[in-house]
Amino acid sequence: MNNCCFIIILIMTSLLQISSASAESAKDNYRTYCMQCHGMAGQGMGLNIQDMSVQPRDHTDTKAMSTRTDSELFKVIKEGGLAISKSSLMPPWADTLTDNEIDDLVKHLRKLCQCDNQTK
Amino acid sequence: MNSLNMTTPLGKWLLLTLALFSLVTASPAHAGDLDLLNKHNCSSCHALTGPAPSTLAALWQRKGPDLFYAGNKYRQEWLETWLQNPKRIRPAGMFYMNHIKPGPKRNMVDTSSLSQHLQLNSSDAKSIAATLATLKENRSLIQNEKHDPKLSPGPLGEMMFDKIYGCMACHQIEPGFGGLSGPEVYTAGTRLKAEFMLSYIRSPQAWDTKVWMPNAHLPDNNIQKLVNYMINLSKKSYNE
């Protein structure tokens, strides 16, 4: 292989490494950002809840969770509780997660509650 | 594969680029200054050069707060004092998931998993604090911040911090009161530079890409009020 090709390949691979800030899995995002309040088991019993005036949603509550549409769940994760007239204690995660990651989190929530949204 | 011949024009160009690159990425502190930090193995837990973790896997493994912008973040007097008498700042450690366990009503901090910080004698603390003050990456993030101590939230400070903006969900505003996944803020005013606090609240992700503090997109005068509220908290004395 000649020098020129070698350098081009070198540059290409380093560019690839920079641009591949890949999406994280919903499971890992949930663990990092959601469990602090919604808890290790997703039941709303997180580390932070002791002095909260409004308690975080229990994501395993099939009945309550099935009253929410997927787009409401997307909106509340992205823009925070106030966006769907709920508590400001649920913060907006728009700067932390990409839209695709939020879509994946909505699917993850549907697994946790074992529910679909009835009111599509 | 042919080995690169450094006497060809291309080889010389490559050498020059490499040399320039290492100059640019070299640590800003003088090598001698870092000897004490090396002696105490500070860099086994703290990053002394950037960038911050860019993946969750790296975030979860971080052993201590990043110090590569220490000079833009901490007040030097505080560094010197704290290093001689370190007290816990993050109730649930660096990454809270590594230090909690299920409890009857909520997840609890597993204090047995947290360890004491190493303690320095006064002369080591003094020179290390001075060295840390020279680590100034991310300068562009604070150079335009201007703290306005006059924008007081008055008696509304706690309401802003708790109910309106939900900051208390993760931060304690006095010992034993508030959330646990972020650092206590009742000492933030003595620990941190006001410009850093302003900039961090404006965009936590600009400092620490994957951090679990969200950007609340607050207008500047409310950021100023929250910072002045925290500075006021630090003026009280707490018997811990």
Short mmCIF file of C-alpha atoms in Angstrom, two decimals:
data_model
loop_
_atom_site.label_atom_id
_atom_site.label_comp_id
_atom_site.label_asym_id
_atom_site.label_seq_id
_atom_site.Cartn_x
_atom_site.Cartn_y
_atom_site.Cartn_z
CA MET A 1 0.00 0.00 0.00
CA ASN A 2 1.45 3.42 -0.76
CA ASN A 3 1.79 6.27 1.72
CA CYS A 4 -1.03 8.27 0.29
CA CYS A 5 -3.62 5.52 0.74
CA PHE A 6 -2.35 4.88 4.23
CA ILE A 7 -2.86 8.50 5.26
CA ILE A 8 -6.30 8.66 3.70
CA ILE A 9 -7.35 5.55 5.59
CA LEU A 10 -5.91 6.99 8.78
CA ILE A 11 -7.90 10.20 8.38
CA MET A 12 -11.08 8.33 7.45
CA THR A 13 -10.93 6.07 10.49
CA SER A 14 -10.30 8.95 12.88
CA LEU A 15 -13.23 10.86 11.38
CA LEU A 16 -15.42 7.79 11.80
CA GLN A 17 -14.48 7.55 15.46
CA ILE A 18 -15.43 11.17 16.05
CA SER A 19 -18.80 10.98 14.31
CA SER A 20 -19.90 7.72 15.89
CA ALA A 21 -21.17 9.25 19.15
CA SER A 22 -23.75 6.49 18.94
CA ALA A 23 -27.20 6.44 20.53
CA GLU A 24 -27.43 4.81 23.93
CA SER A 25 -29.91 2.01 24.60
CA ALA A 26 -33.21 2.84 26.31
CA LYS A 27 -32.27 0.54 29.18
CA ASP A 28 -29.03 2.46 29.82
CA ASN A 29 -30.68 5.87 29.45
CA TYR A 30 -33.46 4.84 31.83
CA ARG A 31 -30.85 3.67 34.34
CA THR A 32 -28.85 6.90 34.11
CA TYR A 33 -31.55 9.56 33.95
CA CYS A 34 -34.87 8.10 35.16
CA MET A 35 -34.03 5.81 38.07
CA GLN A 36 -32.84 8.68 40.30
CA CYS A 37 -36.55 9.54 40.78
CA HIS A 38 -38.57 6.65 39.33
CA GLY A 39 -36.48 4.07 41.16
CA MET A 40 -34.41 0.99 40.43
CA ALA A 41 -37.58 -1.01 39.75
CA GLY A 42 -39.43 1.83 37.98
CA GLN A 43 -42.07 1.92 40.72
CA GLY A 44 -41.62 5.59 41.60
CA MET A 45 -39.52 4.82 44.70
CA GLY A 46 -36.31 6.58 43.63
CA LEU A 47 -33.46 7.88 45.73
CA ASN A 48 -34.64 11.49 45.43
CA ILE A 49 -38.30 11.33 46.46
CA GLN A 50 -38.21 11.95 50.23
CA ASP A 51 -38.93 15.68 50.13
CA MET A 52 -40.90 15.89 46.87
CA SER A 53 -44.34 17.51 46.99
CA VAL A 54 -45.52 15.35 44.07
CA GLN A 55 -44.39 11.73 43.88
CA PRO A 56 -42.94 10.37 40.63
CA ARG A 57 -45.12 8.14 38.45
CA ASP A 58 -44.98 4.39 39.05
CA HIS A 59 -44.05 3.15 35.57
CA THR A 60 -45.29 -0.37 36.36
CA ASP A 61 -48.82 0.92 37.10
CA THR A 62 -50.67 -0.58 34.12
CA LYS A 63 -53.89 1.30 34.73
CA ALA A 64 -52.44 4.80 35.09
CA MET A 65 -49.88 4.35 32.34
CA SER A 66 -52.45 3.15 29.80
CA THR A 67 -54.30 6.46 30.06
CA ARG A 68 -51.27 8.14 28.40
CA THR A 69 -50.72 8.15 24.65
CA ASP A 70 -47.28 7.55 23.19
CA SER A 71 -47.10 11.14 22.04
CA GLU A 72 -47.92 12.40 25.55
CA LEU A 73 -45.13 10.24 26.94
CA PHE A 74 -42.74 11.54 24.28
CA LYS A 75 -43.72 15.13 25.09
CA VAL A 76 -43.36 14.81 28.86
CA ILE A 77 -39.89 13.26 28.53
CA LYS A 78 -38.73 15.87 26.05
CA GLU A 79 -40.37 19.01 27.45
CA GLY A 80 -41.03 18.14 31.09
CA GLY A 81 -44.10 17.79 33.33
CA LEU A 82 -45.40 21.31 32.74
CA ALA A 83 -45.84 20.55 29.01
CA ILE A 84 -48.70 18.16 29.85
CA SER A 85 -49.94 20.17 32.87
CA LYS A 86 -48.11 17.98 35.37
CA SER A 87 -45.46 18.79 37.98
CA SER A 88 -42.32 20.77 37.17
CA LEU A 89 -40.46 18.16 39.20
CA MET A 90 -40.45 16.08 36.00
CA PRO A 91 -37.74 17.96 34.08
CA PRO A 92 -37.30 18.42 30.30
CA TRP A 93 -34.68 16.10 28.80
CA ALA A 94 -34.49 17.69 25.33
CA ASP A 95 -30.81 18.63 25.69
CA THR A 96 -29.83 15.25 27.08
CA LEU A 97 -31.58 12.78 24.78
CA THR A 98 -32.12 12.69 21.02
CA ASP A 99 -35.65 12.25 19.61
CA ASN A 100 -34.74 8.70 18.65
CA GLU A 101 -33.57 7.93 22.15
CA ILE A 102 -36.84 9.35 23.53
CA ASP A 103 -38.83 7.16 21.10
CA ASP A 104 -36.94 4.15 22.42
CA LEU A 105 -37.67 5.22 26.00
CA VAL A 106 -41.41 5.38 25.23
CA LYS A 107 -41.19 1.77 24.02
CA HIS A 108 -39.24 0.89 27.14
CA LEU A 109 -42.01 2.40 29.31
CA ARG A 110 -44.59 0.30 27.46
CA LYS A 111 -42.63 -2.79 28.44
CA LEU A 112 -42.42 -1.70 32.08
CA CYS A 113 -46.18 -1.06 32.36
CA GLN A 114 -47.04 -4.02 30.15
CA CYS A 115 -49.60 -1.78 28.57
CA ASP A 116 -50.46 -0.25 25.25
CA ASN A 117 -52.14 3.07 24.98
CA GLN A 118 -55.86 2.42 24.44
CA THR A 119 -56.72 5.95 23.38
CA LYS A 120 -54.60 6.24 20.21
CA MET B 1 2.67 -2.25 4.25
CA ASN B 2 5.55 0.14 3.40
CA SER B 3 6.95 1.92 6.40
CA LEU B 4 6.61 5.71 6.15
CA ASN B 5 9.76 7.44 5.00
CA MET B 6 10.13 10.60 7.07
CA THR B 7 12.54 12.24 4.62
CA THR B 8 9.97 12.52 1.82
CA PRO B 9 7.96 15.76 1.70
CA LEU B 10 4.93 13.81 2.86
CA GLY B 11 6.87 12.35 5.77
CA LYS B 12 8.10 15.79 6.83
CA TRP B 13 4.60 17.15 6.65
CA LEU B 14 3.37 14.30 8.84
CA LEU B 15 6.11 14.88 11.42
CA LEU B 16 5.31 18.59 11.56
CA THR B 17 1.59 17.90 12.03
CA LEU B 18 2.32 15.42 14.79
CA ALA B 19 4.60 17.88 16.54
CA LEU B 20 2.01 20.66 16.32
CA PHE B 21 -0.71 18.32 17.51
CA SER B 22 1.23 17.31 20.62
CA LEU B 23 1.89 20.97 21.40
CA VAL B 24 -1.79 21.80 21.22
CA THR B 25 -2.90 18.87 23.34
CA ALA B 26 -0.16 19.19 25.96
CA SER B 27 -1.43 19.82 29.48
CA PRO B 28 -1.61 23.51 30.37
CA ALA B 29 0.13 23.14 33.75
CA HIS B 30 3.92 22.94 33.93
CA ALA B 31 5.19 19.42 34.31
CA GLY B 32 6.87 20.21 37.65
CA ASP B 33 3.57 21.42 39.11
CA LEU B 34 1.95 18.10 38.40
CA ASP B 35 4.54 16.09 40.37
CA LEU B 36 2.61 16.32 43.63
CA LEU B 37 -0.62 15.28 41.93
CA ASN B 38 1.21 12.31 40.45
CA LYS B 39 2.78 11.41 43.76
CA HIS B 40 -0.69 11.12 45.31
CA ASN B 41 -2.15 9.36 42.25
CA CYS B 42 -4.87 12.00 41.90
CA SER B 43 -5.24 11.15 38.21
CA SER B 44 -6.21 7.55 39.02
CA CYS B 45 -9.63 8.99 39.94
CA HIS B 46 -9.70 12.49 38.43
CA ALA B 47 -9.34 13.53 34.77
CA LEU B 48 -6.71 16.28 34.53
CA THR B 49 -7.26 16.71 30.79
CA GLY B 50 -10.54 16.76 28.83
CA PRO B 51 -12.89 15.93 27.36
CA ALA B 52 -15.61 14.72 29.76
CA PRO B 53 -17.03 11.19 29.26
CA SER B 54 -18.95 10.93 25.99
CA THR B 55 -20.64 7.57 26.59
CA LEU B 56 -22.76 6.27 29.45
CA ALA B 57 -20.30 3.40 29.96
CA ALA B 58 -17.52 5.93 30.62
CA LEU B 59 -19.81 8.09 32.78
CA TRP B 60 -20.69 5.16 35.04
CA GLN B 61 -17.02 4.34 35.58
CA ARG B 62 -15.85 7.84 36.43
CA LYS B 63 -14.23 7.62 39.86
CA GLY B 64 -14.00 11.31 40.79
CA PRO B 65 -15.14 14.70 39.47
CA ASP B 66 -13.29 16.01 36.41
CA LEU B 67 -10.58 18.47 37.42
CA PHE B 68 -9.37 19.61 34.00
CA TYR B 69 -11.34 22.84 34.42
CA ALA B 70 -10.76 23.11 38.19
CA GLY B 71 -9.34 26.62 37.79
CA ASN B 72 -12.57 27.78 36.18
CA LYS B 73 -14.81 26.01 38.67
CA TYR B 74 -13.56 26.09 42.25
CA ARG B 75 -12.58 28.91 44.56
CA GLN B 76 -8.93 28.36 45.35
CA GLU B 77 -9.30 29.06 49.10
CA TRP B 78 -11.98 26.39 49.24
CA LEU B 79 -9.76 23.84 47.45
CA GLU B 80 -6.98 24.43 49.91
CA THR B 81 -9.24 24.03 52.95
CA TRP B 82 -11.22 21.07 51.64
CA LEU B 83 -8.14 19.05 50.66
CA GLN B 84 -6.97 19.22 54.28
CA ASN B 85 -10.36 18.29 55.67
CA PRO B 86 -12.47 16.65 52.94
CA LYS B 87 -16.20 16.25 53.66
CA ARG B 88 -18.70 14.49 51.44
CA ILE B 89 -20.30 16.68 48.76
CA ARG B 90 -22.28 14.10 46.75
CA PRO B 91 -24.50 12.16 49.19
CA ALA B 92 -24.76 9.19 46.79
CA GLY B 93 -21.22 9.24 45.40
CA MET B 94 -20.07 9.93 41.86
CA PHE B 95 -22.67 7.89 39.95
CA TYR B 96 -25.61 7.33 42.28
CA MET B 97 -26.56 3.96 40.73
CA ASN B 98 -23.28 2.52 42.03
CA HIS B 99 -24.17 3.47 45.59
CA ILE B 100 -27.86 2.76 46.21
CA LYS B 101 -29.96 -0.19 47.36
CA PRO B 102 -33.71 -0.89 47.55
CA GLY B 103 -35.45 0.28 50.76
CA PRO B 104 -38.97 -0.09 52.18
CA LYS B 105 -40.25 3.30 50.92
CA ARG B 106 -37.58 4.35 48.44
CA ASN B 107 -34.10 3.56 47.21
CA MET B 108 -31.51 4.36 49.88
CA VAL B 109 -27.85 5.36 49.80
CA ASP B 110 -25.63 2.39 50.61
CA THR B 111 -23.17 4.32 52.77
CA SER B 112 -20.92 1.29 53.20
CA SER B 113 -20.02 1.62 49.51
CA LEU B 114 -18.74 5.20 49.91
CA SER B 115 -15.17 5.89 50.97
CA GLN B 116 -13.35 8.77 52.65
CA HIS B 117 -11.33 11.09 50.43
CA LEU B 118 -7.59 11.17 50.98
CA GLN B 119 -6.45 14.03 53.17
CA LEU B 120 -3.46 16.29 52.51
CA ASN B 121 -1.19 18.19 54.89
CA SER B 122 -1.37 21.97 54.68
CA SER B 123 1.68 22.53 52.49
CA ASP B 124 0.70 19.86 49.94
CA ALA B 125 -2.88 21.19 49.95
CA LYS B 126 -1.62 24.70 49.29
CA SER B 127 0.55 23.80 46.33
CA ILE B 128 -1.96 21.36 44.85
CA ALA B 129 -4.73 23.97 45.13
CA ALA B 130 -2.44 26.38 43.27
CA THR B 131 -1.76 23.78 40.55
CA LEU B 132 -5.45 22.97 40.18
CA ALA B 133 -6.15 26.67 39.76
CA THR B 134 -4.06 26.57 36.56
CA LEU B 135 -6.22 23.88 34.93
CA LYS B 136 -8.50 26.03 32.81
CA GLU B 137 -10.11 24.10 30.00
CA ASN B 138 -13.60 25.24 28.89
CA ARG B 139 -12.65 28.89 29.41
CA SER B 140 -14.89 29.91 26.53
CA LEU B 141 -17.88 28.73 28.56
CA ILE B 142 -17.39 31.24 31.35
CA GLN B 143 -15.63 34.19 29.80
CA ASN B 144 -18.92 35.90 28.96
CA GLU B 145 -20.63 35.16 32.28
CA LYS B 146 -21.23 38.20 34.46
CA HIS B 147 -22.50 37.65 37.97
CA ASP B 148 -24.99 40.21 39.25
CA PRO B 149 -25.15 39.95 43.06
CA LYS B 150 -27.98 42.48 43.14
CA LEU B 151 -30.55 40.17 41.50
CA SER B 152 -31.83 38.75 44.77
CA PRO B 153 -34.72 36.31 44.79
CA GLY B 154 -35.60 37.53 48.31
CA PRO B 155 -37.93 35.19 50.17
CA LEU B 156 -38.91 33.52 46.88
CA GLY B 157 -35.52 31.77 46.51
CA GLU B 158 -36.54 28.49 48.04
CA MET B 159 -39.79 28.42 46.11
CA MET B 160 -37.91 28.93 42.85
CA PHE B 161 -35.35 26.27 43.69
CA ASP B 162 -37.96 23.76 44.82
CA LYS B 163 -41.46 24.14 43.36
CA ILE B 164 -40.95 26.31 40.30
CA TYR B 165 -37.79 24.84 38.78
CA GLY B 166 -37.55 21.49 40.55
CA CYS B 167 -33.85 21.83 41.39
CA MET B 168 -34.40 20.43 44.87
CA ALA B 169 -35.40 17.10 43.32
CA CYS B 170 -31.68 16.31 43.10
CA HIS B 171 -29.95 18.79 45.42
CA GLN B 172 -30.02 19.20 49.20
CA ILE B 173 -30.58 22.79 50.36
CA GLU B 174 -29.63 21.92 53.95
CA PRO B 175 -28.22 18.77 55.53
CA GLY B 176 -30.81 16.01 55.24
CA PHE B 177 -33.31 18.03 53.16
CA GLY B 178 -33.66 17.63 49.40
CA GLY B 179 -32.62 15.18 46.67
CA LEU B 180 -29.52 13.02 46.76
CA SER B 181 -28.40 12.30 43.19
CA GLY B 182 -26.60 15.64 42.77
CA PRO B 183 -24.08 17.53 44.94
CA GLU B 184 -25.32 19.43 48.02
CA VAL B 185 -25.88 23.08 47.12
CA TYR B 186 -25.87 24.62 50.61
CA THR B 187 -22.06 24.72 50.33
CA ALA B 188 -21.93 25.58 46.60
CA GLY B 189 -21.41 29.30 47.25
CA THR B 190 -18.16 28.74 49.15
CA ARG B 191 -17.00 25.96 46.84
CA LEU B 192 -17.71 27.32 43.38
CA LYS B 193 -17.07 30.46 41.37
CA ALA B 194 -20.30 32.33 40.63
CA GLU B 195 -19.48 32.41 36.89
CA PHE B 196 -19.17 28.64 36.86
CA MET B 197 -22.56 28.20 38.53
CA LEU B 198 -24.19 30.56 36.03
CA SER B 199 -22.67 28.73 33.09
CA TYR B 200 -23.37 25.25 34.47
CA ILE B 201 -27.05 26.02 35.06
CA ARG B 202 -27.26 27.58 31.59
CA SER B 203 -26.04 24.32 30.09
CA PRO B 204 -24.87 21.39 32.23
CA GLN B 205 -24.25 19.42 29.02
CA ALA B 206 -21.70 21.97 27.80
CA TRP B 207 -19.50 21.01 30.78
CA ASP B 208 -20.36 17.36 31.14
CA THR B 209 -22.03 15.86 28.05
CA LYS B 210 -23.81 12.94 29.68
CA VAL B 211 -24.55 14.33 33.16
CA TRP B 212 -27.97 13.55 34.71
CA MET B 213 -28.78 17.20 35.42
CA PRO B 214 -31.19 18.42 32.71
CA ASN B 215 -31.03 21.82 31.04
CA ALA B 216 -34.05 23.74 32.34
CA HIS B 217 -33.62 26.56 29.76
CA LEU B 218 -33.95 29.39 32.26
CA PRO B 219 -33.79 33.08 31.39
CA ASP B 220 -30.61 34.81 32.58
CA ASN B 221 -32.15 36.84 35.40
CA ASN B 222 -33.63 33.71 36.98
CA ILE B 223 -30.28 31.92 36.73
CA GLN B 224 -28.75 34.89 38.54
CA LYS B 225 -31.42 34.67 41.25
CA LEU B 226 -30.87 30.94 41.76
CA VAL B 227 -27.12 31.48 42.05
CA ASN B 228 -27.62 34.30 44.58
CA TYR B 229 -30.00 32.05 46.51
CA MET B 230 -27.28 29.36 46.72
CA ILE B 231 -24.63 31.89 47.70
CA ASN B 232 -26.93 33.00 50.52
CA LEU B 233 -27.43 29.41 51.68
CA SER B 234 -23.66 29.07 52.04
CA LYS B 235 -23.55 31.97 54.47
CA LYS B 236 -25.51 30.03 57.10
CA SER B 237 -23.63 27.63 59.33
CA TYR B 238 -24.72 24.04 59.41
CA ASN B 239 -23.98 21.68 62.27
CA GLU B 240 -23.47 18.42 60.47
#
